Amino acid sequence: MVIRIAAVGDVHLDEDVVGRFRPALEELPQCADVLLLAGDLTRHGTEAEARCVAEEFGGLAVPVVTVLGNHDHQCDQVPQVVKVLEDAGITVLEGNGVVLDCAGGRLGIAGVKGFGGGFAGRCASGFGEPEMKAFVRTTNESAERLGTALRSLDCDMLVALTHYSPVPDTLAGEPLEIYPFLGSYQLGQAIDSAPTALALHGHAHAGTERGTTPGGVRVRNVAHPVIKQAYSVFHVGDQLDTDQVSPIGQSGSQRSWS
Ligand SMILES: [Fe+2]
Ligand SMILES: [Fe+2]
């Protein structure tokens, strides 16, 4: 049993670039059961740009599941953006999950945008000014919602989808000074609190593709500027080899894929 997951993030669509992904997307059914989008679908989060996203990713032959990114929040039109996407048949996750019946089993996807905060030893703490406490509270609440969603799903394979990174590994290439604005260790803890098989994120345009949570879950940065293709495809399943991962309940130590 294998589930094939296509993923890309940070497509940053607007009227000028809509259409660039569509030819490759039409080929998705040949190589993937589902397409996951890791946020920053738009440039500035306008309803007009959301319509470009709907045009690009709507009506595909495979289910499309997304989280929003920080750019999708820029113009404070999140409800309108979400409605346009959902009207196009795209599932938008924020602190919740969905289970899809794929040919290879039930795929559970839990998603949250996430937030910054930094990583062990170099992270923000909720101390002092109310603004700092609010910053860290946002990080903590986002991670808690991801963990709760991950642990709630009844499925054969579990995937975490975020915009911000759960680990520093996939930020390599970004300036160290901005790591606290690119992700947080709390997201990694949430991912490790469930039998997650694969964690996908975007946001770090200058980062690298591969990482691992402290608990051993493989992390992939699928930001378009990183993967440099319309999407990457990950196989998760119970026939262990170099490009598949074990299903829930099997040894995590044998997990690997490309
Ligand atoms: Fe981005
Ligand atoms: Fe971003």
Short mmCIF file of C-alpha atoms and ligand atoms in Angstrom, two decimals:
data_model
loop_
_atom_site.label_atom_id
_atom_site.label_comp_id
_atom_site.label_asym_id
_atom_site.label_seq_id
_atom_site.Cartn_x
_atom_site.Cartn_y
_atom_site.Cartn_z
CA MET A 1 0.00 0.00 0.00
CA VAL A 2 1.43 3.30 -1.06
CA ILE A 3 -0.04 6.79 -0.92
CA ARG A 4 1.46 9.31 -3.31
CA ILE A 5 1.59 12.89 -2.05
CA ALA A 6 2.43 15.82 -4.31
CA ALA A 7 3.33 19.05 -2.56
CA VAL A 8 4.46 22.60 -3.24
CA GLY A 9 4.39 25.85 -1.29
CA ASP A 10 5.06 29.53 -1.87
CA VAL A 11 3.68 29.69 -5.37
CA HIS A 12 2.81 33.38 -4.72
CA LEU A 13 0.32 33.64 -7.55
CA ASP A 14 -1.08 36.84 -8.99
CA GLU A 15 -2.47 37.85 -12.38
CA ASP A 16 1.03 37.94 -13.89
CA VAL A 17 2.01 34.35 -13.20
CA VAL A 18 -1.28 32.46 -13.15
CA GLY A 19 -1.14 29.47 -15.47
CA ARG A 20 2.51 28.63 -15.01
CA PHE A 21 1.79 25.50 -12.93
CA ARG A 22 -1.29 24.26 -14.73
CA PRO A 23 0.36 22.06 -17.42
CA ALA A 24 2.24 20.08 -14.76
CA LEU A 25 -0.85 19.95 -12.53
CA GLU A 26 -2.87 18.30 -15.29
CA GLU A 27 -0.43 15.37 -15.08
CA LEU A 28 -0.95 14.89 -11.32
CA PRO A 29 -3.25 11.83 -11.50
CA GLN A 30 -0.42 9.87 -13.12
CA CYS A 31 1.91 10.38 -10.17
CA ALA A 32 -0.06 11.48 -7.08
CA ASP A 33 -3.21 10.77 -5.07
CA VAL A 34 -3.40 14.21 -3.49
CA LEU A 35 -1.82 17.67 -3.79
CA LEU A 36 -0.83 19.55 -0.64
CA LEU A 37 -0.10 23.29 -0.72
CA ALA A 38 2.10 24.70 2.04
CA GLY A 39 0.81 28.29 2.08
CA ASP A 40 1.85 31.61 0.54
CA LEU A 41 -0.46 30.86 -2.33
CA THR A 42 -0.71 34.58 -3.14
CA ARG A 43 1.56 37.61 -3.12
CA HIS A 44 -0.51 39.87 -0.87
CA GLY A 45 -3.56 37.86 0.15
CA THR A 46 -6.15 39.69 -1.91
CA GLU A 47 -9.41 38.17 -3.05
CA ALA A 48 -8.36 38.79 -6.66
CA GLU A 49 -5.15 36.82 -6.13
CA ALA A 50 -7.15 34.05 -4.46
CA ARG A 51 -9.17 33.79 -7.65
CA CYS A 52 -5.88 33.20 -9.49
CA VAL A 53 -5.13 30.38 -7.05
CA ALA A 54 -8.61 28.95 -7.60
CA GLU A 55 -8.05 29.07 -11.35
CA GLU A 56 -4.65 27.38 -11.04
CA PHE A 57 -5.45 24.69 -8.47
CA GLY A 58 -9.21 24.27 -8.78
CA GLY A 59 -10.88 21.50 -10.74
CA LEU A 60 -7.93 19.12 -10.61
CA ALA A 61 -8.43 15.37 -10.79
CA VAL A 62 -6.91 14.87 -7.32
CA PRO A 63 -8.00 16.43 -4.00
CA VAL A 64 -6.18 19.64 -3.07
CA VAL A 65 -5.54 20.51 0.58
CA THR A 66 -3.83 23.69 1.75
CA VAL A 67 -2.84 25.87 4.65
CA LEU A 68 -2.45 29.63 4.29
CA GLY A 69 0.85 31.46 4.66
CA ASN A 70 1.78 34.85 6.06
CA HIS A 71 1.47 36.46 2.61
CA ASP A 72 -2.10 35.20 2.40
CA HIS A 73 -2.83 37.27 5.52
CA GLN A 74 -1.25 40.51 4.29
CA CYS A 75 -4.41 42.34 3.17
CA ASP A 76 -6.60 41.11 6.04
CA GLN A 77 -8.91 39.33 3.60
CA VAL A 78 -8.53 35.82 4.99
CA PRO A 79 -12.27 34.99 5.10
CA GLN A 80 -12.69 36.09 1.48
CA VAL A 81 -9.55 34.19 0.42
CA VAL A 82 -10.72 31.03 2.17
CA LYS A 83 -14.16 31.27 0.59
CA VAL A 84 -12.74 31.63 -2.92
CA LEU A 85 -10.49 28.62 -2.38
CA GLU A 86 -13.22 26.46 -0.85
CA ASP A 87 -15.65 27.41 -3.63
CA ALA A 88 -13.01 26.00 -5.99
CA GLY A 89 -13.03 22.70 -4.09
CA ILE A 90 -9.77 23.31 -2.22
CA THR A 91 -9.75 22.21 1.44
CA VAL A 92 -8.24 24.91 3.68
CA LEU A 93 -6.86 23.68 7.01
CA GLU A 94 -6.14 25.84 10.07
CA GLY A 95 -5.82 23.86 13.26
CA ASN A 96 -7.88 20.97 11.94
CA GLY A 97 -7.50 17.93 9.73
CA VAL A 98 -9.03 15.86 6.99
CA VAL A 99 -8.90 12.16 6.12
CA LEU A 100 -8.85 11.18 2.45
CA ASP A 101 -9.60 7.71 1.15
CA CYS A 102 -6.76 6.98 -1.25
CA ALA A 103 -6.14 3.76 -3.17
CA GLY A 104 -3.26 3.02 -0.80
CA GLY A 105 -5.15 3.70 2.42
CA ARG A 106 -6.64 6.48 4.52
CA LEU A 107 -4.43 9.56 4.48
CA GLY A 108 -4.81 11.92 7.42
CA ILE A 109 -3.63 15.49 6.94
CA ALA A 110 -3.48 17.96 9.83
CA GLY A 111 -2.65 21.54 8.98
CA VAL A 112 -1.91 24.88 10.53
CA LYS A 113 -0.16 28.00 9.26
CA GLY A 114 2.13 28.02 12.26
CA PHE A 115 4.17 31.00 13.41
CA GLY A 116 7.68 32.13 14.30
CA GLY A 117 9.42 31.91 17.63
CA GLY A 118 12.69 30.17 16.92
CA PHE A 119 14.31 26.95 17.94
CA ALA A 120 15.78 25.32 21.00
CA GLY A 121 18.32 27.55 22.70
CA ARG A 122 17.55 30.53 20.49
CA CYS A 123 13.83 31.02 20.87
CA ALA A 124 11.51 33.75 22.01
CA SER A 125 10.09 33.51 25.50
CA GLY A 126 6.77 34.80 26.74
CA PHE A 127 8.29 37.16 29.28
CA GLY A 128 8.04 40.91 29.74
CA GLU A 129 6.01 43.14 27.48
CA PRO A 130 2.47 42.16 26.51
CA GLU A 131 3.51 42.22 22.83
CA MET A 132 6.18 39.59 23.51
CA LYS A 133 3.75 37.46 25.47
CA ALA A 134 1.23 37.74 22.61
CA PHE A 135 3.90 36.69 20.09
CA VAL A 136 4.83 33.55 22.02
CA ARG A 137 1.20 32.81 22.87
CA THR A 138 0.39 32.84 19.15
CA THR A 139 3.22 30.36 18.55
CA ASN A 140 2.14 28.08 21.37
CA GLU A 141 -1.54 28.10 20.44
CA SER A 142 -0.78 27.36 16.81
CA ALA A 143 1.39 24.38 17.74
CA GLU A 144 -1.19 23.10 20.21
CA ARG A 145 -3.87 23.19 17.53
CA LEU A 146 -1.59 21.24 15.18
CA GLY A 147 -0.83 18.60 17.81
CA THR A 148 -4.49 18.20 18.76
CA ALA A 149 -5.47 17.84 15.10
CA LEU A 150 -2.72 15.29 14.40
CA ARG A 151 -3.70 13.15 17.39
CA SER A 152 -7.39 13.25 16.50
CA LEU A 153 -7.21 11.73 13.03
CA ASP A 154 -8.19 8.10 12.44
CA CYS A 155 -6.10 7.09 9.45
CA ASP A 156 -3.42 4.76 8.08
CA MET A 157 -0.82 7.44 7.32
CA LEU A 158 -0.47 10.82 8.95
CA VAL A 159 0.98 13.98 7.40
CA ALA A 160 1.53 17.40 8.99
CA LEU A 161 1.16 20.44 6.73
CA THR A 162 2.40 23.86 7.87
CA HIS A 163 3.67 27.06 6.34
CA TYR A 164 6.25 27.88 9.00
CA SER A 165 9.02 25.37 9.61
CA PRO A 166 9.00 22.93 12.54
CA VAL A 167 12.78 22.47 12.46
CA PRO A 168 15.88 24.57 11.77
CA ASP A 169 17.38 21.96 9.41
CA THR A 170 15.34 23.06 6.41
CA LEU A 171 16.21 26.72 6.99
CA ALA A 172 19.87 26.18 6.14
CA GLY A 173 20.74 28.85 3.59
CA GLU A 174 18.60 31.52 5.24
CA PRO A 175 20.32 34.16 7.42
CA LEU A 176 20.59 32.88 10.99
CA GLU A 177 19.21 36.19 12.23
CA ILE A 178 15.77 35.51 10.73
CA TYR A 179 15.35 31.89 11.88
CA PRO A 180 12.97 33.02 14.68
CA PHE A 181 10.66 34.44 12.00
CA LEU A 182 10.73 31.31 9.87
CA GLY A 183 9.45 28.72 12.30
CA SER A 184 9.32 27.37 15.82
CA TYR A 185 10.36 24.29 17.73
CA GLN A 186 6.84 24.01 19.17
CA LEU A 187 5.60 22.88 15.75
CA GLY A 188 8.19 20.10 15.82
CA GLN A 189 7.02 19.04 19.27
CA ALA A 190 3.43 18.90 18.00
CA ILE A 191 4.50 16.75 15.04
CA ASP A 192 6.39 14.42 17.39
CA SER A 193 3.33 14.08 19.66
CA ALA A 194 1.59 11.93 17.04
CA PRO A 195 2.69 9.07 14.74
CA THR A 196 3.38 11.52 11.94
CA ALA A 197 4.97 9.99 8.86
CA LEU A 198 5.87 13.15 6.99
CA ALA A 199 5.91 16.89 7.73
CA LEU A 200 5.72 19.40 4.89
CA HIS A 201 6.26 23.15 5.09
CA GLY A 202 7.21 26.20 3.03
CA HIS A 203 8.07 29.84 3.87
CA ALA A 204 11.87 29.47 3.77
CA HIS A 205 12.55 30.38 0.14
CA ALA A 206 16.31 30.24 0.60
CA GLY A 207 16.26 27.14 2.80
CA THR A 208 16.98 23.53 1.97
CA GLU A 209 14.74 20.59 1.31
CA ARG A 210 15.47 17.99 3.98
CA GLY A 211 15.27 17.87 7.75
CA THR A 212 14.17 15.75 10.70
CA THR A 213 12.30 16.55 13.90
CA PRO A 214 13.93 15.65 17.23
CA GLY A 215 11.57 12.66 17.32
CA GLY A 216 12.74 11.38 13.94
CA VAL A 217 9.94 12.55 11.68
CA ARG A 218 11.21 13.49 8.25
CA VAL A 219 10.58 17.11 7.28
CA ARG A 220 10.53 18.50 3.76
CA ASN A 221 10.62 22.17 2.77
CA VAL A 222 8.52 22.26 -0.40
CA ALA A 223 8.73 26.02 -1.04
CA HIS A 224 8.72 26.43 -4.80
CA PRO A 225 12.02 28.38 -4.86
CA VAL A 226 13.60 25.43 -3.02
CA ILE A 227 12.21 22.50 -4.99
CA LYS A 228 12.40 24.42 -8.30
CA GLN A 229 9.63 22.38 -9.89
CA ALA A 230 5.83 22.47 -9.99
CA TYR A 231 5.65 19.97 -7.11
CA SER A 232 7.59 17.22 -5.41
CA VAL A 233 6.07 13.77 -4.90
CA PHE A 234 6.50 11.74 -1.72
CA HIS A 235 5.48 8.10 -1.39
CA VAL A 236 4.29 6.91 2.01
CA GLY A 237 3.35 3.29 2.51
CA ASP A 238 4.03 -0.06 4.09
CA GLN A 239 6.43 -1.51 1.55
CA LEU A 240 9.63 -0.13 2.96
CA ASP A 241 12.23 0.98 0.52
CA THR A 242 14.11 4.13 -0.25
CA ASP A 243 11.15 6.23 -1.21
CA GLN A 244 8.40 5.03 1.09
CA VAL A 245 7.68 5.40 4.79
CA SER A 246 6.16 3.00 7.24
CA PRO A 247 2.49 3.35 8.17
CA ILE A 248 1.32 4.18 11.66
CA GLY A 249 2.30 1.50 14.14
CA GLN A 250 5.42 0.33 12.34
CA SER A 251 8.97 1.09 13.25
CA GLY A 252 9.80 4.73 12.80
CA SER A 253 13.46 3.85 12.57
CA GLN A 254 12.92 2.33 9.15
CA ARG A 255 11.31 5.38 7.67
CA SER A 256 12.92 6.90 4.66
CA TRP A 257 11.93 8.38 1.37
CA SER A 258 12.96 10.88 -1.22
FE FE B 1 6.68 32.62 0.64
FE FE B 2 5.85 32.86 4.00
#
